[in-house]
Tab-separated table of C-alpha atoms and ligand atoms in Angstrom:
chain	number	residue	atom	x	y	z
A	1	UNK	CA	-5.264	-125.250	43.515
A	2	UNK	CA	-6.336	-121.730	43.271
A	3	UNK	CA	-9.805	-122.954	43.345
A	4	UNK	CA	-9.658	-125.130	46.742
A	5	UNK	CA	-8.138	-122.489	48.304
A	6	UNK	CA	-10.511	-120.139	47.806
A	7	UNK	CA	-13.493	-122.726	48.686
A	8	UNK	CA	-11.563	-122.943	52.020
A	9	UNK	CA	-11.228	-119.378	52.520
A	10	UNK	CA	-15.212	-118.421	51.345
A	11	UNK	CA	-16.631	-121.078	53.783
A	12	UNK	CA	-14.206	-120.229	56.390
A	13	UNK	CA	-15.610	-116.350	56.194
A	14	UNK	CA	-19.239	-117.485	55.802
A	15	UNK	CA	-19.319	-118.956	59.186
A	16	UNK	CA	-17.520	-116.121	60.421
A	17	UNK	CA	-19.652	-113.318	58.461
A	18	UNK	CA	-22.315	-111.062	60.502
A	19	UNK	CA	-26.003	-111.300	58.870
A	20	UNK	CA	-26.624	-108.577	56.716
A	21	UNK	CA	-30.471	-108.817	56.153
A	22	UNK	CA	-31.060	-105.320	56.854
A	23	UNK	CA	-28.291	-103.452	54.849
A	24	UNK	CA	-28.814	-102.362	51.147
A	25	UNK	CA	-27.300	-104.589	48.844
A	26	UNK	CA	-24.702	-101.504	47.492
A	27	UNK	CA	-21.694	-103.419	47.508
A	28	UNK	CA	-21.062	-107.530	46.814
A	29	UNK	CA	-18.145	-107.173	49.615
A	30	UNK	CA	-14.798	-109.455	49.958
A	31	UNK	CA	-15.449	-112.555	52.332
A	32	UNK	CA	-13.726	-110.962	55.200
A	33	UNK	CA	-14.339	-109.006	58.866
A	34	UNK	CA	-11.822	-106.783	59.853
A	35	UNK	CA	-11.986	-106.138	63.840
A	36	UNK	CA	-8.690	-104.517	64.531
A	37	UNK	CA	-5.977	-102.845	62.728
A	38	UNK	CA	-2.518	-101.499	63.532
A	39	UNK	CA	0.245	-99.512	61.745
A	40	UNK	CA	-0.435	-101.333	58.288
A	41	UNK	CA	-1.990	-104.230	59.778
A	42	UNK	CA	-5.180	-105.687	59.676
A	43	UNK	CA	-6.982	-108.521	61.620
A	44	UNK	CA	-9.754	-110.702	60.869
A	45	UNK	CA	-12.503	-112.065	63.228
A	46	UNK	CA	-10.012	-115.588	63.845
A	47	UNK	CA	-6.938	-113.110	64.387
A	48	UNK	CA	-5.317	-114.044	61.432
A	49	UNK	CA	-3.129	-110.978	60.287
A	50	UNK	CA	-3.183	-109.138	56.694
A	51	UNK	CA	-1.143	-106.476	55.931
A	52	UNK	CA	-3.212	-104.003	53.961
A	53	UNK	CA	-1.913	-102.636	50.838
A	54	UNK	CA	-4.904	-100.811	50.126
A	55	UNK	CA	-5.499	-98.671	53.718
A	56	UNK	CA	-9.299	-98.489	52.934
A	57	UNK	CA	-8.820	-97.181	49.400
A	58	UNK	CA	-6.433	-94.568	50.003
A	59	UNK	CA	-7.775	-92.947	53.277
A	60	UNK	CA	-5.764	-94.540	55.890
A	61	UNK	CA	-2.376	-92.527	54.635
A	62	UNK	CA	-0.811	-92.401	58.255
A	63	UNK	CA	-1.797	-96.336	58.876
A	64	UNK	CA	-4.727	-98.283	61.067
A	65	UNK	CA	-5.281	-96.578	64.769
A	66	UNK	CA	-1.894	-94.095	64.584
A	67	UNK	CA	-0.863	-93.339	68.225
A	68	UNK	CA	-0.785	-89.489	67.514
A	69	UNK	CA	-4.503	-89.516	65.723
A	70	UNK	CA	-6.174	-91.888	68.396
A	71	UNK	CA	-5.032	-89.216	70.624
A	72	UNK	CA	-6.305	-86.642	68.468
A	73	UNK	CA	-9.304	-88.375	68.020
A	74	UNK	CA	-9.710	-88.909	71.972
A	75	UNK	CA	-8.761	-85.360	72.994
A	76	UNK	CA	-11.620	-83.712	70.933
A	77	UNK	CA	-13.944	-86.254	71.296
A	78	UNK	CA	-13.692	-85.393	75.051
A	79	UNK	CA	-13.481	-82.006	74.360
A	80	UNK	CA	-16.332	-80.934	71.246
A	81	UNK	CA	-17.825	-82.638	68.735
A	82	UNK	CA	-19.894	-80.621	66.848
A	83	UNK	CA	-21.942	-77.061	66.868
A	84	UNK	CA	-22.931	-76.271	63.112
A	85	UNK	CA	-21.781	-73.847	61.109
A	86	UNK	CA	-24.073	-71.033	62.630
A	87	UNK	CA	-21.627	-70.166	64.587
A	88	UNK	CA	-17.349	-69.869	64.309
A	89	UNK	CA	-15.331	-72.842	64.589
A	90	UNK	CA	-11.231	-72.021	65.194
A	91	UNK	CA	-10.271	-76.194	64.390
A	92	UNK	CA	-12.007	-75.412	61.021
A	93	UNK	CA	-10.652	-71.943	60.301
A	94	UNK	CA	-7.281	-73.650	61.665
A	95	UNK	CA	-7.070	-76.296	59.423
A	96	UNK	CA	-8.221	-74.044	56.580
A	97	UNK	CA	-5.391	-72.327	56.841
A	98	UNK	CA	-3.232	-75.039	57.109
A	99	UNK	CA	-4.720	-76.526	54.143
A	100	UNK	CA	-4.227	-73.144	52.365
A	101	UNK	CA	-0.664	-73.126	52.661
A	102	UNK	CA	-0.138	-76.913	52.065
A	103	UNK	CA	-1.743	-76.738	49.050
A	104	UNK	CA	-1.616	-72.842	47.603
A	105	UNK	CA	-5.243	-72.124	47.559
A	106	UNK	CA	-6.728	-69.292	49.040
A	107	UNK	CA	-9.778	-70.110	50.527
A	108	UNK	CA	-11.387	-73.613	51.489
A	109	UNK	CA	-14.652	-75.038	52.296
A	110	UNK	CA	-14.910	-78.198	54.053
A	111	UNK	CA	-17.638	-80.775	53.628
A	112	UNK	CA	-18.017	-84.504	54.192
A	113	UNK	CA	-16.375	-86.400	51.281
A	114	UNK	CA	-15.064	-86.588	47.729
A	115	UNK	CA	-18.108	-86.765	46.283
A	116	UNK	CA	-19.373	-83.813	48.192
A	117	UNK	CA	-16.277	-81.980	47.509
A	118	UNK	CA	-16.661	-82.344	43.938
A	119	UNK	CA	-19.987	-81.070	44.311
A	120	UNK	CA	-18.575	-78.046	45.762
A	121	UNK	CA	-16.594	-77.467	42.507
A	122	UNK	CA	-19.128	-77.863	40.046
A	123	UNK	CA	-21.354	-75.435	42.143
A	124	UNK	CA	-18.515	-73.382	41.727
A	125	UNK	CA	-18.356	-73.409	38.135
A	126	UNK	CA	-22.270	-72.471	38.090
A	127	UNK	CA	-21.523	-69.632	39.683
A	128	UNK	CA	-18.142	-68.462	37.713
A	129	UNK	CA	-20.509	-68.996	34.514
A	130	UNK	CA	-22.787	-66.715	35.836
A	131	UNK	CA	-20.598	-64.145	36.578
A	132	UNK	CA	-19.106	-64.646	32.909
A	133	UNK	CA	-22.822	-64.422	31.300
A	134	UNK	CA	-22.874	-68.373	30.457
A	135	UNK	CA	-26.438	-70.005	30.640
A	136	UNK	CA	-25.499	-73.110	29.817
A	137	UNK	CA	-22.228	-73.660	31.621
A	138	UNK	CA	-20.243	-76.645	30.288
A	139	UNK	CA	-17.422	-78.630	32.335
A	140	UNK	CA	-15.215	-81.134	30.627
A	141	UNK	CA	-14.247	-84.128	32.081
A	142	UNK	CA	-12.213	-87.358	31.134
A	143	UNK	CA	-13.355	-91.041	30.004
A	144	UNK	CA	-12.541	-93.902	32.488
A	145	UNK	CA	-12.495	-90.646	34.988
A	146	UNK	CA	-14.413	-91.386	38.555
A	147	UNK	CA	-15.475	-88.130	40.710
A	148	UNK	CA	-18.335	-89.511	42.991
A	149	UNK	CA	-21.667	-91.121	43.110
A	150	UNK	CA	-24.152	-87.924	43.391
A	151	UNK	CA	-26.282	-87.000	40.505
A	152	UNK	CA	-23.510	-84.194	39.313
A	153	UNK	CA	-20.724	-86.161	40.361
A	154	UNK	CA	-21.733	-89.387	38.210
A	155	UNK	CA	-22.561	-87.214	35.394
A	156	UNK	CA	-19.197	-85.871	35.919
A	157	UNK	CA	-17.722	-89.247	36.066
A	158	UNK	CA	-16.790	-90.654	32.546
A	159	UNK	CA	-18.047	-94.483	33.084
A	160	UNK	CA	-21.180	-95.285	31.839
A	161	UNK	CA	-21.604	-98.137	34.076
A	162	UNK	CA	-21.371	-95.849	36.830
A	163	UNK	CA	-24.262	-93.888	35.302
A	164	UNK	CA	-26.491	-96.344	34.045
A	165	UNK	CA	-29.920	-96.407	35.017
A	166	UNK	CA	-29.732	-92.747	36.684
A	167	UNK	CA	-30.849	-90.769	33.790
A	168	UNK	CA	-31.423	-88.111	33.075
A	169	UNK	CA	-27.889	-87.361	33.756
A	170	UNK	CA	-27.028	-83.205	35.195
A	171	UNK	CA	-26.189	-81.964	31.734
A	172	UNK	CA	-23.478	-80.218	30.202
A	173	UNK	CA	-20.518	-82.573	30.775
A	174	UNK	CA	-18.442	-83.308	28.225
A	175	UNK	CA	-16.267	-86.434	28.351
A	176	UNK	CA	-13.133	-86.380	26.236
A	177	UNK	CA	-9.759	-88.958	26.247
A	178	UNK	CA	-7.105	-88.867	28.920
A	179	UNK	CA	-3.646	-87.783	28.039
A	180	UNK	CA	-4.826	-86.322	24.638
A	181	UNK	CA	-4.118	-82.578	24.797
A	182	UNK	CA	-5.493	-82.132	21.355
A	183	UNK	CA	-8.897	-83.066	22.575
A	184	UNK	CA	-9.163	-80.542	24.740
A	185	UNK	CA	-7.836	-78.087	22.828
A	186	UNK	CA	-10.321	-79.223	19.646
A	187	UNK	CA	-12.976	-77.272	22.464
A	188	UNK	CA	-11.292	-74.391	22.374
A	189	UNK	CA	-14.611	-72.600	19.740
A	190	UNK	CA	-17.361	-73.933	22.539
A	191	UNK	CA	-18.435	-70.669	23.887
A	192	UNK	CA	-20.078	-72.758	26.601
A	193	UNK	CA	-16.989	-74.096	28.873
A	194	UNK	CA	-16.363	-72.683	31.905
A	195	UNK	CA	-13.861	-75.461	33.193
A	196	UNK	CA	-11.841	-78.455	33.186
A	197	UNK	CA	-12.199	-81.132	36.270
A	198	UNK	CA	-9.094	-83.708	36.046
A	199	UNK	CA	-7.568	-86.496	38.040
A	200	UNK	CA	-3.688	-85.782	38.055
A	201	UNK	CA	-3.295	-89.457	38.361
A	202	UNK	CA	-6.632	-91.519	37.305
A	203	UNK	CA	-6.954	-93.703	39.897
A	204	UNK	CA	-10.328	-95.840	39.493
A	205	UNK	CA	-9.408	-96.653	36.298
A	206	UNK	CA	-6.092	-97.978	36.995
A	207	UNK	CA	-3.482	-95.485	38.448
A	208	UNK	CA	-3.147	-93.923	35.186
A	209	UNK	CA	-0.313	-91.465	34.960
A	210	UNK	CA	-0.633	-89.003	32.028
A	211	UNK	CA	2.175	-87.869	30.196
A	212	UNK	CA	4.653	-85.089	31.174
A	213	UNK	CA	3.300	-81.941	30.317
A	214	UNK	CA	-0.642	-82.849	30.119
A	215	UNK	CA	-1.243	-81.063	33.322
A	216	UNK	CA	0.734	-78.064	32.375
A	217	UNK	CA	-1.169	-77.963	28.775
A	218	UNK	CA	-4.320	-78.185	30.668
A	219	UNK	CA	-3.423	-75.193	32.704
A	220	UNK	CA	-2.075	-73.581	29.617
A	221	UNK	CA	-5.521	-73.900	27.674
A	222	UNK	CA	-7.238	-73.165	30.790
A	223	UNK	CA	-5.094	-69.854	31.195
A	224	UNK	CA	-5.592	-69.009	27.180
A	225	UNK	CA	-9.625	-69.531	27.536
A	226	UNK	CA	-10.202	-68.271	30.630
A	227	UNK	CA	-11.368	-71.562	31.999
A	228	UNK	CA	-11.656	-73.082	35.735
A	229	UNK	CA	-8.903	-75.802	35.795
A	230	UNK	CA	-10.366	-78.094	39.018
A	231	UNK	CA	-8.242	-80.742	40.265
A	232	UNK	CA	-9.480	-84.069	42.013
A	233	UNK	CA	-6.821	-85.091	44.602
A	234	UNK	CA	-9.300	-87.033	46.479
A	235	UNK	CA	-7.700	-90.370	46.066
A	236	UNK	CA	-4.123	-88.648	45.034
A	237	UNK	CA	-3.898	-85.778	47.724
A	238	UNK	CA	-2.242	-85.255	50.852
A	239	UNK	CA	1.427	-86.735	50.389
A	240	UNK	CA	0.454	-90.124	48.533
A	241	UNK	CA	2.080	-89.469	45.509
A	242	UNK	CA	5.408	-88.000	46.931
A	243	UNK	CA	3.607	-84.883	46.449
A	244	UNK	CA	1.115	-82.591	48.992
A	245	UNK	CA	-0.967	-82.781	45.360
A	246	UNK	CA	-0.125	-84.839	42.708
A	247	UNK	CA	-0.531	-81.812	40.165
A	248	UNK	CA	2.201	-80.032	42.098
A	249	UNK	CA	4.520	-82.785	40.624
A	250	UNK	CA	3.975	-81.159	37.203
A	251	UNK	CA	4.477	-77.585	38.538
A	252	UNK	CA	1.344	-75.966	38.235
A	253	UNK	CA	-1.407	-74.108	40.320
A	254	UNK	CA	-5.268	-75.350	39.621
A	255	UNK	CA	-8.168	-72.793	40.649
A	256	UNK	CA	-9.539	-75.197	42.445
A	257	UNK	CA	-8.907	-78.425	44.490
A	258	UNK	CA	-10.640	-80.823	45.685
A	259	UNK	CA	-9.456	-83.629	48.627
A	260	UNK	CA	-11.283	-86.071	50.731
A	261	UNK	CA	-9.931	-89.832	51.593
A	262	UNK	CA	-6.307	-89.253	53.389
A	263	UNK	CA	-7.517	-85.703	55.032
A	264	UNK	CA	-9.066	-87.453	57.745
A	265	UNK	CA	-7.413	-90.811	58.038
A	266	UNK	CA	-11.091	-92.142	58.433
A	267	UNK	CA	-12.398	-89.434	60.069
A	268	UNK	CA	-15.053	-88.458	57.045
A	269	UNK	CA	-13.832	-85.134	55.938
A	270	UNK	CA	-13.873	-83.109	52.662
A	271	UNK	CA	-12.056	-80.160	51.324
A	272	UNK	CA	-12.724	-77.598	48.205
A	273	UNK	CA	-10.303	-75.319	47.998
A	274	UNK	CA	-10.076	-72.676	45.213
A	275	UNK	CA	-8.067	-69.676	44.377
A	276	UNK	CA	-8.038	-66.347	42.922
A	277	UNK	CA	-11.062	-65.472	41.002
A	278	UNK	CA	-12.360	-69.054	42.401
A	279	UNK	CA	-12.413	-68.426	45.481
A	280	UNK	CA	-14.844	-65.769	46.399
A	281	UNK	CA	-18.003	-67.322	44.305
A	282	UNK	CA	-19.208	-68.921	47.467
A	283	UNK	CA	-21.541	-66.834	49.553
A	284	UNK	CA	-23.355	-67.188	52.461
A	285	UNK	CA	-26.396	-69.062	50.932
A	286	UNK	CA	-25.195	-70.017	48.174
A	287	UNK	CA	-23.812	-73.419	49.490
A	288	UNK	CA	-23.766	-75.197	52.902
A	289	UNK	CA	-23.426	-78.074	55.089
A	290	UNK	CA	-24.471	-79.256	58.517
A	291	UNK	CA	-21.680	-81.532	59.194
A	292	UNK	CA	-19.022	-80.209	57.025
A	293	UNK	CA	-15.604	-79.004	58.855
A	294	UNK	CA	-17.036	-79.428	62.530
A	295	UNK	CA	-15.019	-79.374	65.435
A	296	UNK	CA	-14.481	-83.014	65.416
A	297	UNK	CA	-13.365	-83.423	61.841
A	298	UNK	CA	-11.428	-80.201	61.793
A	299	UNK	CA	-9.060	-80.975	64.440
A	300	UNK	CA	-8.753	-84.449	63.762
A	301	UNK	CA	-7.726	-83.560	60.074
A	302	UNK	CA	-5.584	-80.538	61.228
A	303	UNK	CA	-3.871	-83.534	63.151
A	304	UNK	CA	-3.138	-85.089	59.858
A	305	UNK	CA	-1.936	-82.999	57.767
A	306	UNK	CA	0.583	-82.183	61.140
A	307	UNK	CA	1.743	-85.448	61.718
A	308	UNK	CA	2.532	-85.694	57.918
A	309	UNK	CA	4.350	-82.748	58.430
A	310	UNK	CA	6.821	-83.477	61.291
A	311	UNK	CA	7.538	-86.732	59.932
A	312	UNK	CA	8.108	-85.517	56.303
A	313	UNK	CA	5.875	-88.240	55.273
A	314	UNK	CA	5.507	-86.909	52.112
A	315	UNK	CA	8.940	-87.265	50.684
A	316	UNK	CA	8.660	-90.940	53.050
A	317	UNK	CA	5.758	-91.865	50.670
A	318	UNK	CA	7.807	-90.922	47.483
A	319	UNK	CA	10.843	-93.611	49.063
A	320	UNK	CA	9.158	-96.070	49.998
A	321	UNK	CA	6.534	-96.481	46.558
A	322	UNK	CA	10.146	-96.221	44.806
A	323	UNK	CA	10.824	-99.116	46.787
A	324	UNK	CA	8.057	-101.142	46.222
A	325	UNK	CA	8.169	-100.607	42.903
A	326	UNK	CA	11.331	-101.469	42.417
A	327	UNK	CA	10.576	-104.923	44.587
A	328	UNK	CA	7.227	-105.255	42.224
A	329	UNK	CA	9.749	-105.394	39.168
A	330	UNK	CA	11.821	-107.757	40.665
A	331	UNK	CA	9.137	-110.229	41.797
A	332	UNK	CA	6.576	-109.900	38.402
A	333	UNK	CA	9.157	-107.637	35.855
A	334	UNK	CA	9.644	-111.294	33.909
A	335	UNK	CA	5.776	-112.687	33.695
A	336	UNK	CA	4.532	-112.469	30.334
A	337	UNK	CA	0.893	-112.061	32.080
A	338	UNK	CA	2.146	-108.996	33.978
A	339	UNK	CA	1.660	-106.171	31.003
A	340	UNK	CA	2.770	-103.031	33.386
A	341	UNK	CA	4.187	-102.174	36.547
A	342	UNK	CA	3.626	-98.709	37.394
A	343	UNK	CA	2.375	-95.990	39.609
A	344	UNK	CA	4.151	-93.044	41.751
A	345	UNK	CA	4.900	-92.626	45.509
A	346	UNK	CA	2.474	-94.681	47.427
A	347	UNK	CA	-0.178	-95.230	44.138
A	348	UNK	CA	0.810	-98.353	42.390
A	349	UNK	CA	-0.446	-100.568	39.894
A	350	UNK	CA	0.315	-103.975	38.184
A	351	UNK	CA	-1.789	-104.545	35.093
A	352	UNK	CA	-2.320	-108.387	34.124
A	353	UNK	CA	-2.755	-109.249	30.644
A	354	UNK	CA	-6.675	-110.240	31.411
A	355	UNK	CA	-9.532	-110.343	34.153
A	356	UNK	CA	-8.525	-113.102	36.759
A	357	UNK	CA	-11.725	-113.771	38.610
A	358	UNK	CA	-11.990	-113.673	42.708
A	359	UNK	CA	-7.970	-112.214	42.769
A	360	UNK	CA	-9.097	-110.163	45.300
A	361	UNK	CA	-10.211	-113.234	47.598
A	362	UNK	CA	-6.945	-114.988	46.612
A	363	UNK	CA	-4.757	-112.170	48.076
A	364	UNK	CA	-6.804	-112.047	51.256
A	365	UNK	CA	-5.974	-116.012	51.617
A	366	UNK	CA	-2.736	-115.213	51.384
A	367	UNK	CA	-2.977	-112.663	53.735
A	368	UNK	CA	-2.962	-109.532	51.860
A	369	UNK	CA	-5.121	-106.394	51.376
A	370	UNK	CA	-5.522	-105.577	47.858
A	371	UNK	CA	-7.942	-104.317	44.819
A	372	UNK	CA	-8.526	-104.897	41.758
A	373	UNK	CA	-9.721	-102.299	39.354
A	374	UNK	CA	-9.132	-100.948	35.517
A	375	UNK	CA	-11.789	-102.972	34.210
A	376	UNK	CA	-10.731	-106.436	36.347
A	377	UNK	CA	-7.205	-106.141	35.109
A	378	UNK	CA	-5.301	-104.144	37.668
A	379	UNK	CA	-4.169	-104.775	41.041
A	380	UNK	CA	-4.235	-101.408	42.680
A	381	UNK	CA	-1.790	-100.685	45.967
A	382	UNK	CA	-2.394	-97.675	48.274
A	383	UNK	CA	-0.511	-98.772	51.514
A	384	UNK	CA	0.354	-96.439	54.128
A	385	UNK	CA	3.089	-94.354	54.585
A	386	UNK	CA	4.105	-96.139	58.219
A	387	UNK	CA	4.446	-99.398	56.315
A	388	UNK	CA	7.520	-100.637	57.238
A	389	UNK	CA	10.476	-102.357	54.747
A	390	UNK	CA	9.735	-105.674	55.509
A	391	UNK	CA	6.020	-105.406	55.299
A	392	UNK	CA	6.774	-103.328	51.857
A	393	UNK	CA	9.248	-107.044	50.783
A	394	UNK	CA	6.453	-109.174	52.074
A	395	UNK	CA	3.904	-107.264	49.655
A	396	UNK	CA	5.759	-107.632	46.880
A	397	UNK	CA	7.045	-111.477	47.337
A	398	UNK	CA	3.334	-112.497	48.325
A	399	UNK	CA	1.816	-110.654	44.763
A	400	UNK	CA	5.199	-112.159	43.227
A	401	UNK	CA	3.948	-115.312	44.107
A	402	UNK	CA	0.015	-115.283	43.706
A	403	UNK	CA	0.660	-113.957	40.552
A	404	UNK	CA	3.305	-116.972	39.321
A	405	UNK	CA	0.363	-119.221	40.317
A	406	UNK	CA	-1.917	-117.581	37.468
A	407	UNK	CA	0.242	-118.675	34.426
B	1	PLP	C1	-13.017	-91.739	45.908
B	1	PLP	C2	-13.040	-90.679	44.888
B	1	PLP	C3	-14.113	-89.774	44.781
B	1	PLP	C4	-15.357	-89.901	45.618
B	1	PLP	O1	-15.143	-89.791	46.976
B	1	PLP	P1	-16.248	-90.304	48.024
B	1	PLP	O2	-15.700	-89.914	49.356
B	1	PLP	O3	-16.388	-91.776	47.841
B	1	PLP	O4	-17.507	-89.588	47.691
B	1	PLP	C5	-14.012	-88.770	43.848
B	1	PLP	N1	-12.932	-88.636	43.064
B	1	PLP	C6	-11.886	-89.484	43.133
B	1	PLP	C7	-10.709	-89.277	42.260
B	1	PLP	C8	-11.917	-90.541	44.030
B	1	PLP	O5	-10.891	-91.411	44.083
C-alpha cells in the first residue's frame, strides 16, 4: 500500500519537478516544489498544503513569510542592503548587542552560517593557543557530532561519512563519546588541548539529549584545565529548546557560542560570540568577511530575536514541544517499532526500531514536512514556534498513523 502510494506521489512530482541539468548533484532531494509558505504551512506546485514540521531544518523558528519579518525584510531592503565591513554598520553593532545580552557573551562577530560560525571558533582557539604557547593546538569534539561542511568544520565533525574522501583532514581534532564525562576527563594529561566544541543537544545525529550534568562537567573540566568550552547552538539556539541556548538549560556560561539557522529566519546569517578571555583574540586582520553582519542581515536578524522577545516565544516553544510530545506518546507510546520518543521544546525525535526506506516521501504524501536522520532511524521535528494546536494534533495523528502502517 505504502508502495503505490509512493509510485503515485514520485510520478506526480516528476511531472511537476523543474530540470535540474545545470545544478551540482549535492543533494538527492525529496520529490517535492515548495512555492509558497505561511505561518507553518507549506504549498506545493498543485497547491496541495503540508504543514512543515521541520521549518527548513530548524531556521524558520518564527514560521514561513511572518508578517512582522516580511516587513522587516521589506523596510531594509528599501532602505540598505549592504556596504562591507570597511566602514560602521549600527543594525550590526545593534544586534550585537542584542545578541550579547540574550545570550551572555561579550563580544560577537557575525558571518554567514553555521559552518562559517564554527569556523570563527576554531580560529579562535588558534589564536588562544598561541597566546598560551601551544603549537599544536588540539580541540576535542564528539562522535556522531555535525559542525559544518568546510575543511575545519568536517574535521571537526565526528562522522566519517561526512569526511570521506576529503583527506587530509585539518588536524588536531580529537573525537571522543557523547555523554561520557570520563572521556573527556581521561584528556586531562594532553598538554595540547586548548578546547572543547559541543552540541548541547546533538541534533544530526538524532536530537540526542545528554545527561544532566554533562554540560556542567564539561564546563567544570574546562574551568580546571583552562580550556575554551565552545558551544554549537546552530541548530539548538535562539528559543527552540525552551531556552535562548540550550546550554543555558543546564546553567552554565560557555566562552564561546556559536548560532546560525533560527537567527535569521532564512535570512543567511551567522553569529560567534565569545566571552571573557575569548573574546578579544579577534583583531583586525586576523579574521573577516565581506558579507557577514551587513545591513540587510543585521536588521533582519535584530528583527528576530525582537519578535521572539515580545511574544515570549521562547517559553511558547518550551509549551508547545511539551505538547507535542505528549500527543507523540499518545499516538506511537504503544508501537513496539517506536524505540523512543524524545526531544525538548521545539527539537523532537521518534526513533524506530530500524531504517524504513523513502519515510520521508511517505510523510510528504500524507501531507507532512518531516526528516529523517540518526542513521535512517529517526524522524526529526523542528516546527515553528507559530504552529498552532491543531496543526501541533494533526502532526502527531498523521506520524501516529504513517507509522501504524509500518508494522
Ligand atoms: C546546521 C548545523 C551546522 C552547519 O550550519 P550551516 O549553516 O549548514 O553551515 C553546524 N552545526 C550544527 C549543530 C548544525 O545543526
Amino acid at each position: 500500500m505504502l508502495k503505490n502510494l509512493l509510485d503515485r506521489f514520485n510520478k506526480k512530482a516528476k511531472k511537476n519537478a523543474y530540470p535540474e541539468p545545470a545544478l551540482m548533484n549535492s543533494y538527492a532531494r525529496l520529490p517535492v516544489s515548495f512555492v509558497r509558505g505561511e505561518g507553518a504551512a507549506l504549498w506545493d506546485a498543485d497547491g496541495k498544503q503540508y504543514i512543515d514540521a521541520l521549518g527548513g531544518i530548524a531556521v524558520t523558528f518564527l514560521g514561513h513569510c511572518h508578517p512582522d519579518i516580511s516587513q522587516s525584510i521589506s523596510l531594509q531592503a528599501n532602505t540598505l542592503l549592504h556596504t562591507s565591513n570597511l566602514f560602521h554598520i549600527p543594525a550590526q553593532a545593534k544586534l550585537g548587542e542584542k545578541f550579547c545580552q540574550i545570550s551572555g557573551m561579550d563580544k560577537v562577530f557575525f558571518c554567514n552560517s553555521g559552518a562559517e560560525a564554527n569556523e570563527a571558533a576554531i580560529k579562535i582557539t588558534r589564536l588562544y593557543a598561541r597566546e598560551k604557547g601551544i603549537s599544536i593546538p588540539t580541540v576535542v569534539t564528539f562522535n556522531n557530532s555535525f559542525h559544518g561542511r568546510t575543511l575545519a568544520t568536517l574535521s571537526a565533525t565526528g562522522n566519517t561519512a561526512i569526511q570521506k574522501n576529503f583527506e587530509p583532514l585539518v588536524e588536531d581534532f580529537i573525537h571522543v563519546d557523547y555523554n561520557d564525562l570520563e572521556a573527556v576527563s581521561a584528556l586531562t594529561d594532553n598538554p595540547n588541548i586548548v578546547a572543547i566544541m559541543v552540541e548541547p543537544i546533538q541534533g544530526e545525529a538524532g536530537i540526542v539529549i545528554p545527561d544532566e550534568g554533562y554540560l556542567a562537567g564539561i564546563r567544570q573540566l574546562c574551568d580546571d584545565n583552562d580550556w575554551l568550552m565552545i558551544t554549537d547552538e546552530i541548530q539548538t539556539g535562539m528559543g527552540r529548546t525552551g531556552a535562548w541556548f540550550a546550554h543555558q538549560s543546564d546553567g552554565i556560561v560557555p566562552d564561546v557560542i556559536t548560532a546560525a539557522k533560527a537567527l535569521g529566519n532564512g535570512i543567511p546569517i551567522g553569529a560567534c560570540a565569545a566571552k571573557g578571555k575569548a573574546a578579544h583574540l579577534i583583531s583586525p586582520g586576523s579574521h573577516g568577511t565581506t558579507f557577514g553582519g551587513n545591513p540587510f542581515a543585521s536588521h533582519v536578524a535584530h528583527s528576530v530575536i525582537e519578535v521572539i522577545e515580545d511574544n515570549d516565544y521562547v517559553n511558547k516553544a518550551a509549551e508547545l514541544g511539551s505538547l507535542l510530545k505528549k500527543q507523540l506518546q499518545q499516538h506511537l507510546g504503544t508501537f513496539d517499532h517506536v524505540t523512543d520518543i524524545r526531544g525538548r521544546g521545539l527539537m523532537l525525535a521518534i526513533e524506530l526500531d530500524k531504517v524504513y526506506p523513502d519515510l520521508a516521501t511517505v510523510f510528504l504524501e500524507h501531507g507532512l514536512v518531516v526528516n529523517i536522520t540518526g542513521g535512517g532511524k529517526v524522524i526529526r521535528l523542528l516546527p515553528a514556534v507559530v504552529t498552532t494546536e491543531k496543526q501541533i494534533k494533526t502532526i502527531a495523528s498523521t506520524i501516529g498513523s504513517v507509522v501504524e502502517q509500518l508494522r
